[in-house]
XYZ file of C-alpha atoms in Angstrom:
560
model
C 106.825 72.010 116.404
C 108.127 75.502 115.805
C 106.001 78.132 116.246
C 103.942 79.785 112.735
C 106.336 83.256 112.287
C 104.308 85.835 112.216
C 104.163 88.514 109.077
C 106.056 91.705 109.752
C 104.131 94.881 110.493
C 103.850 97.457 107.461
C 106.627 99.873 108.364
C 106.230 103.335 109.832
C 108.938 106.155 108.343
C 110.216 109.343 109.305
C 110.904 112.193 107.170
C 113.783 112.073 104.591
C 116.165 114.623 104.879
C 117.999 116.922 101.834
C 121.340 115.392 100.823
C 123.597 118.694 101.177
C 125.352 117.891 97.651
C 126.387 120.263 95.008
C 125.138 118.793 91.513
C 126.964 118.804 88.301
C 126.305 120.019 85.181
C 125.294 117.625 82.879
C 125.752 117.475 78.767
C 124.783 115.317 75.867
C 126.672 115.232 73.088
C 125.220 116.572 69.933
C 127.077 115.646 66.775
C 130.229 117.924 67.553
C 128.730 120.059 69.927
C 127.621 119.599 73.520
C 124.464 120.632 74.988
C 123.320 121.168 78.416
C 121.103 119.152 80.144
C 117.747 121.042 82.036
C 118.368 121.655 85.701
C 116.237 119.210 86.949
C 117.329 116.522 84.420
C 121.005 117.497 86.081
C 119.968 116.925 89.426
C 118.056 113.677 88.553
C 121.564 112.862 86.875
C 124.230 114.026 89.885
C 121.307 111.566 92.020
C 121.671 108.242 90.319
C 125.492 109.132 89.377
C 126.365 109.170 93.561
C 123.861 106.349 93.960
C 125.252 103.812 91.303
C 128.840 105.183 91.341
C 131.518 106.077 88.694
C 131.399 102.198 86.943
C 127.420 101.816 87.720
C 124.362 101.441 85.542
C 121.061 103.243 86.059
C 117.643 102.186 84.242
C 115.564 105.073 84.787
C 112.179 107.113 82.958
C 113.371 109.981 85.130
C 114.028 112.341 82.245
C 111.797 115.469 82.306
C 111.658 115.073 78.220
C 110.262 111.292 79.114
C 106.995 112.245 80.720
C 104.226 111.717 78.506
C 105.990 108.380 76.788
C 107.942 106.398 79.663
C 110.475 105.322 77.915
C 113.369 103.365 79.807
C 117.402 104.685 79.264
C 119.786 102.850 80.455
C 122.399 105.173 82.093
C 126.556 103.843 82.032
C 128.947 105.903 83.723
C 131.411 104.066 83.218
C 131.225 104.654 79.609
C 129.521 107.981 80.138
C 126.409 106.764 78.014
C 122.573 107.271 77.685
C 121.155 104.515 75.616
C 117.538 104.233 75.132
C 116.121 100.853 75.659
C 112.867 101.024 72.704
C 115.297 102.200 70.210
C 118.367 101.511 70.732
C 120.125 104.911 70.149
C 122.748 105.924 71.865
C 124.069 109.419 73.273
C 127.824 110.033 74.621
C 126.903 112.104 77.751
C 129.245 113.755 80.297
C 129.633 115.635 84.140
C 131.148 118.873 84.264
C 131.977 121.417 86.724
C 130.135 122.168 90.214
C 126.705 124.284 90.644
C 125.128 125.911 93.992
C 122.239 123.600 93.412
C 121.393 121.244 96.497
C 120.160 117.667 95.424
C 117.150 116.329 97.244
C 116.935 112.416 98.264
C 114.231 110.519 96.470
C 111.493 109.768 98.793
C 109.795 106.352 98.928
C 106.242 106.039 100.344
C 103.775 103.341 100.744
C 99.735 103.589 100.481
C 97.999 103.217 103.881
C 95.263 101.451 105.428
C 94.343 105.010 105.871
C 94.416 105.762 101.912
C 97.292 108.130 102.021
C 100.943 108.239 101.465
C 103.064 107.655 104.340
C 107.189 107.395 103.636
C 109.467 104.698 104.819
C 112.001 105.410 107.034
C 114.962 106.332 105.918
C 117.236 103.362 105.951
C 114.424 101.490 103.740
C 114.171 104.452 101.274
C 118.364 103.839 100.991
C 117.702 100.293 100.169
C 114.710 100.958 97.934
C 116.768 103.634 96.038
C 119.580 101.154 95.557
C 117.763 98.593 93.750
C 115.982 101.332 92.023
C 118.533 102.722 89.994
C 120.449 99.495 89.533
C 117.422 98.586 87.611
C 116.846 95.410 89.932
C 112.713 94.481 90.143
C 111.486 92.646 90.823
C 113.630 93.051 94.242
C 113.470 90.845 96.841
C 114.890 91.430 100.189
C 114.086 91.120 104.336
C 116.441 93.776 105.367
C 114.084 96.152 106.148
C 113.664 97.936 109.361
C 109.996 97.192 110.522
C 110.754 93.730 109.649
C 113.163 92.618 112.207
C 112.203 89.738 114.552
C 110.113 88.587 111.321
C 112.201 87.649 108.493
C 109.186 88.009 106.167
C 110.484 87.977 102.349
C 109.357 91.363 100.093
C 109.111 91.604 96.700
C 109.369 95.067 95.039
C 108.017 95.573 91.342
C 109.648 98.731 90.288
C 107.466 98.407 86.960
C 104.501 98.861 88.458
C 105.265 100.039 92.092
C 104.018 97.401 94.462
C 105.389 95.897 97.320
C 104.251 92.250 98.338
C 104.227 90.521 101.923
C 105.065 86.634 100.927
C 103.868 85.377 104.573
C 100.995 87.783 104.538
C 100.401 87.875 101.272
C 99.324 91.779 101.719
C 100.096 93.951 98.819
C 100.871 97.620 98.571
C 101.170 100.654 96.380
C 104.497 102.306 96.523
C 105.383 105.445 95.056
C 108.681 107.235 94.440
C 109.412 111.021 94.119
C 112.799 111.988 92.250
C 115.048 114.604 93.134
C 113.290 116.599 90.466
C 110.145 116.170 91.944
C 108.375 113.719 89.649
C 106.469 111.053 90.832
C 106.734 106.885 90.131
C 103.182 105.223 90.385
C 102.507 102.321 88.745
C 100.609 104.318 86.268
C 99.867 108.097 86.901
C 96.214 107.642 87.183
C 94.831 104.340 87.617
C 92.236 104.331 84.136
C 89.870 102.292 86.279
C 89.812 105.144 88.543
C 89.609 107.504 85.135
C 86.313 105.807 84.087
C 84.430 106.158 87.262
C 85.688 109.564 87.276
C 83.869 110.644 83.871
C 80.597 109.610 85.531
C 78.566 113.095 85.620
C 80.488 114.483 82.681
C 78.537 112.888 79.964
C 77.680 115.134 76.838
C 74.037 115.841 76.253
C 75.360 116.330 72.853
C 74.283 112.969 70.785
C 76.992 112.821 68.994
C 76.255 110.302 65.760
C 72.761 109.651 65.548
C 72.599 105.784 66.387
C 74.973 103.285 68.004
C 76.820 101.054 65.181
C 75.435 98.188 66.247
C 76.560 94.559 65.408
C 73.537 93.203 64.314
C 73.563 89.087 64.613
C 77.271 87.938 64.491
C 78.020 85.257 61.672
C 81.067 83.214 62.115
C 83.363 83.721 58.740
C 86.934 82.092 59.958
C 88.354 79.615 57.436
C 88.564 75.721 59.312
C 91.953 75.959 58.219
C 92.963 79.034 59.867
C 91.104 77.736 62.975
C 92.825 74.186 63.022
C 95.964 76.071 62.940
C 95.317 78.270 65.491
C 94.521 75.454 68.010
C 97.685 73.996 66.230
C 99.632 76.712 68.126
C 98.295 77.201 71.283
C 97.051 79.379 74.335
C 97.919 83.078 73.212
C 100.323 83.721 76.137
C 102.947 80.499 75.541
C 103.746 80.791 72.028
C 107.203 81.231 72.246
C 107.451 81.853 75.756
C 107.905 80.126 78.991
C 105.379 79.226 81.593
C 106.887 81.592 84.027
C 104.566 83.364 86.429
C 107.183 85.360 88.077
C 108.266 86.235 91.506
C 105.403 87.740 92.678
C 102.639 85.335 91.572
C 104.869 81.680 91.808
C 104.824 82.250 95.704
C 101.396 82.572 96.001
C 98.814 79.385 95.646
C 96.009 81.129 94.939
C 97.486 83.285 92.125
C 98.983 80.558 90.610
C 95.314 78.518 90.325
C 94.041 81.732 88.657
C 97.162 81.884 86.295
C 96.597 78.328 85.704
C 92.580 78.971 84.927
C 93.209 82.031 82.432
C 96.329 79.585 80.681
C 93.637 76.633 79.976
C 91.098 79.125 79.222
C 93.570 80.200 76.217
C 94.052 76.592 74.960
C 90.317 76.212 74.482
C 89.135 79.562 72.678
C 92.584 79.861 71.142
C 91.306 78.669 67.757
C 88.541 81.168 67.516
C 89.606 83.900 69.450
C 91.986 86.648 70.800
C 92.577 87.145 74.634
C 93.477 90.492 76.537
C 94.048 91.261 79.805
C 92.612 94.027 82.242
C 94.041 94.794 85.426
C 92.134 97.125 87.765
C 91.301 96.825 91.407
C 89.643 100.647 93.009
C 86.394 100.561 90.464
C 85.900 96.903 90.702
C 82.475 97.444 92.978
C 81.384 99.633 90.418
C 82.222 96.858 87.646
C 80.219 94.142 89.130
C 77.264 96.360 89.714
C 77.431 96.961 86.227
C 77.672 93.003 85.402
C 74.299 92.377 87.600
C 72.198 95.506 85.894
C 73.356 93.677 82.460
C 72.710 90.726 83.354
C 68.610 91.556 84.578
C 68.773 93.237 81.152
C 70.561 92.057 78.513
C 71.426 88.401 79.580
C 75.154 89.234 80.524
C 76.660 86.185 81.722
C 77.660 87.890 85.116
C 78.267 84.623 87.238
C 81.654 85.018 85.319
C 82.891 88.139 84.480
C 82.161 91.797 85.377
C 81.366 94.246 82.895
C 83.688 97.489 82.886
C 81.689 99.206 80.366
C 77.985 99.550 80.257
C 76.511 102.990 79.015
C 75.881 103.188 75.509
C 75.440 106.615 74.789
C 79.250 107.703 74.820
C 79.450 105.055 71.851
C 76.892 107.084 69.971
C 79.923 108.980 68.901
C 83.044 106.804 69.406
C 81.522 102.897 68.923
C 84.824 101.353 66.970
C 88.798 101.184 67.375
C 88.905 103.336 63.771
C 86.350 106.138 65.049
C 89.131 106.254 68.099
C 91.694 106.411 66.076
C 90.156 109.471 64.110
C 89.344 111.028 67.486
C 92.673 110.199 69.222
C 94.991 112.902 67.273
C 92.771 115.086 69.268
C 92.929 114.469 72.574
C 96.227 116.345 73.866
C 95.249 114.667 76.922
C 95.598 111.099 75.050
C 93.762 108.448 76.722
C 93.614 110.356 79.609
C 90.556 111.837 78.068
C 87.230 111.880 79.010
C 85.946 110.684 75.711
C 88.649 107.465 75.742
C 87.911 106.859 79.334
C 84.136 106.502 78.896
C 84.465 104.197 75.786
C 87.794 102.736 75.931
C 90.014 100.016 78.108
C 93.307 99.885 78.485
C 94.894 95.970 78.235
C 97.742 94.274 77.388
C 97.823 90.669 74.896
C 99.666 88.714 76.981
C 99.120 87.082 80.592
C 102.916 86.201 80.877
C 104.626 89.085 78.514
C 107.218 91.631 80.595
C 105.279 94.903 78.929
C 106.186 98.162 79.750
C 102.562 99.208 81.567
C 100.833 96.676 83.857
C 102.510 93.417 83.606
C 99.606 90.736 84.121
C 102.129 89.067 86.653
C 103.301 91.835 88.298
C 99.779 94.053 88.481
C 97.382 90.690 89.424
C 97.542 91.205 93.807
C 98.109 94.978 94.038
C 95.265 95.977 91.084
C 96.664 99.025 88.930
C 94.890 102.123 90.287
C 94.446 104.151 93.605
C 92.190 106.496 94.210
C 88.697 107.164 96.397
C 85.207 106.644 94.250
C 82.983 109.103 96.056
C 79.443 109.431 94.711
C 80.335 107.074 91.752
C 77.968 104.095 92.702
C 75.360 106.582 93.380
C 75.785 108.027 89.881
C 75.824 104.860 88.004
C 72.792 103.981 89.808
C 70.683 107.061 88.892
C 71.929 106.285 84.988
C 70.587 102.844 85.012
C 67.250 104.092 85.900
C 67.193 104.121 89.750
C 64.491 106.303 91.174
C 66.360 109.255 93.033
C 64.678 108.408 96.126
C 66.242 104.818 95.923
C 69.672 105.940 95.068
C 70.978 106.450 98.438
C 69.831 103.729 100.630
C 70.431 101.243 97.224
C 73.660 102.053 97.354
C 74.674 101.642 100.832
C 72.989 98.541 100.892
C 75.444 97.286 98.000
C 78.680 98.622 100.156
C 77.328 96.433 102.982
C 76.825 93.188 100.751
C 80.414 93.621 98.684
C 81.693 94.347 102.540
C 80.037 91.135 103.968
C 81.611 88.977 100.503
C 84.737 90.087 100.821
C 85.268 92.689 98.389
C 87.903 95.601 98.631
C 85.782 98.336 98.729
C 88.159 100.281 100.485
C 88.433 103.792 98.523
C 84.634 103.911 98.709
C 82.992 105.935 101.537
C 81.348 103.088 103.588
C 83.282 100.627 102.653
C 86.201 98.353 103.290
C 89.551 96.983 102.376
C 89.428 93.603 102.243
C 91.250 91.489 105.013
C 94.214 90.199 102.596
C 95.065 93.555 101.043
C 94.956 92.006 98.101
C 92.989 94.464 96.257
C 93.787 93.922 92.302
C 91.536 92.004 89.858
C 91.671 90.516 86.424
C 89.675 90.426 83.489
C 90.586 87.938 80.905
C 88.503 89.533 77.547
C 88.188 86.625 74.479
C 86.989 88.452 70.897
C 86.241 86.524 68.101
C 89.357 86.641 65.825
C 86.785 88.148 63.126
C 86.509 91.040 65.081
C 89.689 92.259 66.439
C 90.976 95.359 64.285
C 86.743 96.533 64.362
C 87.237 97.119 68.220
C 90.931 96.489 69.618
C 94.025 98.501 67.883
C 97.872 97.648 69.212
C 99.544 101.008 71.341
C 101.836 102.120 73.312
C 101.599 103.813 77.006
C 99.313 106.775 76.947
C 96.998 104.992 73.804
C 99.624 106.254 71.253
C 99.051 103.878 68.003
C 101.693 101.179 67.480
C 101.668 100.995 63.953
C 104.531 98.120 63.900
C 101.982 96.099 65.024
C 98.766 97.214 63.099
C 99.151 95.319 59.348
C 96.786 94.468 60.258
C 96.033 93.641 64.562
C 94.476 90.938 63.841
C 97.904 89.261 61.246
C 100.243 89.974 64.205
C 97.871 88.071 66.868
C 97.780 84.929 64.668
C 100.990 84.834 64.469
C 103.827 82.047 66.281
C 105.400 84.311 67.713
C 105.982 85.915 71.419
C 102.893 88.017 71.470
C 102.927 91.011 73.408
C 102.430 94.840 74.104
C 99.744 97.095 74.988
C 96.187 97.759 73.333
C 93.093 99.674 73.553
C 90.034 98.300 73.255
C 86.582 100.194 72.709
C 83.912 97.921 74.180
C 81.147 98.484 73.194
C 78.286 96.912 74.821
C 76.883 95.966 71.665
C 79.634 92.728 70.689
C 80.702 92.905 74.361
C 77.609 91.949 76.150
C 76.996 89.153 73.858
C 78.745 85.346 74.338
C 78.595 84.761 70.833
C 81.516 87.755 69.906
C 82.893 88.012 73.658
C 83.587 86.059 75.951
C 85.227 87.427 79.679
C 86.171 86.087 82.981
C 86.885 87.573 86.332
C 89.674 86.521 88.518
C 90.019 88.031 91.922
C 93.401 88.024 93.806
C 91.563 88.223 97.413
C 90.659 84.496 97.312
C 88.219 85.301 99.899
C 86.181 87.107 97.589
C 86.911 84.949 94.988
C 85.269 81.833 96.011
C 81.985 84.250 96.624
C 81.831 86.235 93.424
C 79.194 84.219 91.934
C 76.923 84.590 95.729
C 77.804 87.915 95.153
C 76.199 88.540 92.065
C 73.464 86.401 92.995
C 72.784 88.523 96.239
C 73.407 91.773 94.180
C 70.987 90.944 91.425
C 68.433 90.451 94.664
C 68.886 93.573 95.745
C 68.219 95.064 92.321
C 65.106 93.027 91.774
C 62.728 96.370 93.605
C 64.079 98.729 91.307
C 64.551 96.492 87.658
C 61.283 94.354 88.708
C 59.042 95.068 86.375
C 58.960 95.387 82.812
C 58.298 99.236 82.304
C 61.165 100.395 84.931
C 63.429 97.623 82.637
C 62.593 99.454 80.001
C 63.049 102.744 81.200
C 66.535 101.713 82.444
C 67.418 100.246 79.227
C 66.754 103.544 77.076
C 68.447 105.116 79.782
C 71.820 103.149 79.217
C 71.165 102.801 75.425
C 71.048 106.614 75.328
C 67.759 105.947 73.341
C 65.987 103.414 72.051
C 67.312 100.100 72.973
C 68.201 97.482 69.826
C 65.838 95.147 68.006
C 67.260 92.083 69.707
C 66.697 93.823 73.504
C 63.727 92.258 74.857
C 62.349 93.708 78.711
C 61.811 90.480 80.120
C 64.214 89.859 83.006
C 66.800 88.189 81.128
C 68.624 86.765 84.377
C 67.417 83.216 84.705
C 67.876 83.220 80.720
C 71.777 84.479 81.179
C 72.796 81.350 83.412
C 74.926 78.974 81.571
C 76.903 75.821 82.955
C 80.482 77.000 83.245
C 81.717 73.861 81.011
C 79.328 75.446 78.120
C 80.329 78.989 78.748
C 84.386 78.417 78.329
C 84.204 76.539 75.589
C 84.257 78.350 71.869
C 81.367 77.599 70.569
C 78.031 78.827 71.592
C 75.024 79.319 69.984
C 72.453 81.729 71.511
């Protein structure tokens, strides 16, 4: 029997140097007139022009115009070309003459088990580079130089800038810097990351005097619009292939949980709409969350975690409209505080190729990077913790996620799991009847889609290939309830995985000293409410009431 290969170590780089080049000045064509490029857009040009070569293509979001939307051009040089890929419009573009400038080498880098940058060496950035700007991801290759003597296979996702181990299974964040300096993430802030860091900045400012609260849900979808729905499917397959991609196929585990959130579909497709979260840095912080509701409000935590809990920033922003009205606002987009407190980023389809965080791509890396500091501690003081508890609470927490598995690895005290498989899933079901009062269709950044919003809830029930980004405003009032939501956690470290529910059994155990009785219950609940807590709250421990069978909870109809 041949010996088991061994995975190849994570490479170790050395400085890239300047590429002594003169760059060109480059000019689009303007109706009859031609107008210069910027200097940096130039250089970015000159780059991917001696990269691809005179007959090449290039696929890149490079341009400094491009930074707030993303957009993908496709650059052909042999035509002389700039085409952009959303719309389809066309530009004749063109080199001309020589300028003093010196172009700089993009530099590739990969995230640490240290939690910093460090950059490949320099034959790998060549390679990386190559397949870059030839538009080629996912790329696959074992020509790399840390992995001779291994032969381990790599995927690169260029879309979302990870890098995957297929005999490990390890997964990394890579980043790339272009000649004029901008940076490639996957995202440029993982929104994950953006919510735990609003904690602290909440308004003492009310905002609208109450929460909009549901009140008690009453199903209103006609049997014929739910008989077709079932008629057509799980969400993600109309129209589409079962194709999990490169990155996911190769991998058992991911494949089970791709297989889980696909059956999942088929049975609340009638009913309901699916969306997809990806996160992976803030997922401690999302499970604590999960076990507070669940001691509260009867949050059915054995299966999902809960990403948004505090009510009080939905005081002022509690639907998808009242974001809407605010967004126009925000020159920040959903980068702002106000979006990130209330608001999720997702996408609509678990197999779809979208532009920001792929399901299929995003699922083993997790889509954010990024240290917590002080986060946990601050949750923990909103939901009511005593300030003398805080501390010692939430070092005990670090230790059980630690001991179960959990990447807890940007968190002082903490971890990265063994795998480094550090991303997460959350598959979010909303009754159908709900959709456009809490989800609206965008693009990168939160900018409405409006192609897609006549209304949300038409396109979704449609047979077609369903797809794109959204933004959802969860509030804890229809999202902490089974009868309007339903959600389900899937883990890419299958270590963890398989103890999630412990997890939240052991967690809830730890919380029992400070949520144990029924006036610091209700003190924690006004606390998260922002205020008195609804007429439906009750301050029993709602725990043992929250368990449910698994075969009752994921199936579409519940009554509570």
């Amino acid at each position: 029997m041949a010996p088991k290969k061994k995975a190849a170590a994570e490479p170790k780089g050395s400085p890239l140097k300047k590429l002594k080049k003169g760059a060109a000045v480059w000019e689009w064509k303007d109706g009859t007139s031609w107008k210069a490029y910027l200097d940096e857009d130039c250089q970015m040009l000159d780059h991917l022009f001696a990269a691809a070569g005179e007959k090449g293509k290039v696929v890149t979001t490079d341009f400094s115009f491009n930074k707030e939307f993303q957009t993908k051009y496709e650059l052909n040089f042999s035509k002389m070309s700039q085409t952009n890929l959303d719309s389809k419009k066309s530009r004749t573009i063109r080199r001309k003459g020589e300028a003093p400038a010196v172009v700089k080498k993009a530099v590739w880098e990969w995230w640490s088990d240290e939690n910093e940058w460090e950059p490949f060496a320099d034959v790998d950035g060549q390679t990386l580079e190559k397949a870059y700007v030839a538009g080629e991801t996912p790329f696959s290759t074992k020509k790399l130089s840390w992995n001779e003597g291994y032969d381990s296979l790599y995927i690169f996702d260029f879309t979302v800038m990870t890098q995957v181990n297929c005999d490990s299974k390890t997964s990394r964040k890579i980043q790339r810097t272009a000649a004029g300096g901008s940076k490639v993430f996957g995202h440029t802030e993982g929104e994950d990351d953006g919510y735990a860091g609003a904690f602290g900045f909440l308004s003492d400012k009310a905002g609208d005097s109450t929460v909009m609260f549901a009140g008690k849900f009453e199903p209103s979808l006609p049997p014929a619009v739910v008989a077709q729905q079932k008629k057509l499917g799980a969400q993600s397959l109309r129209k589409r292939k079962k194709d999990y991609g490169p990155i996911v196929s190769k991998d058992e585990h991911g494949r089970k949980c791709f297989d889980e959130m696909l059956q999942n579909e088929k049975e609340f497709c009638g009913e309901w709409v699916a969306f997809y979260h990806s996160y992976s840095s803030a997922a401690l912080l999302y499970e604590v969350q999960a076990a507070v509701a669940s001691v509260l409000f009867r949050f059915k935590a054995e299966f999902a975690a809960l990403p948004r809990l505090l009510c009080k920033p939905f005081h002022h922003i509690p639907t998808a409209k009242r974001m809407l009205e605010e967004f126009p606002k925000w020159k920040d987009q959903d980068h702002n505080q106000a979006f990130r407190l209330v608001g999720l980023c997702g996408t609509t389809g678990l197999l779809a190729p979208d532009s920001e965080a792929p399901a299929k791509s995003v699922f083993l890396a997790g889509y954010s990077v990024g240290p917590l500091k002080g986060v946990l501690e601050k949750l923990l003081t909103s939901c009511g913790v005593p300030a003398g508890k805080v501390k010692n609470l939430a070092a005990d927490i670090i230790k059980l996620a630690v001991k179960s598995g959990l990447d807890t690895g940007g968190i002082p005290g903490g971890k990265k799991c063994k795998s480094g498989r550090s991303g997460h899933m959350l598959q979010i079901f909303l009754r159908r009847e709900l959709c456009d009062e809490y989800v609206y269709p965008s693009f990168a950044f939160g900018v409405p889609d409006k192609a897609r919003d006549k209304p949300f809830s038409k396109y979704m029930a449609q047979d077609v290939a369903i797809e794109g980004q959204v933004r959802i405003t969860l509030n804890p009032d229809v999202f902490l309830r089974a009868t309007t939501a339903r959600m389900f956690t899937f883990a890419a470290d299958p270590t963890f995985h398989s103890n999630r529910m412990e997890f939240q059994e052991e967690l809830k155990a730890r919380l029992e000293p400070i949520l144990g009785s029924v006036a610091v219950r209700t003190k924690a609940a006004k606390g998260i409410f922002g205020g008195e807590p609804p007429d439906w709250w009750s301050p029993e421990d709602q725990s043992d009431m929250a368990k449910m069978s698994k075969g009752r909870y994921a199936t579409s109809g519940l009554d509570e």
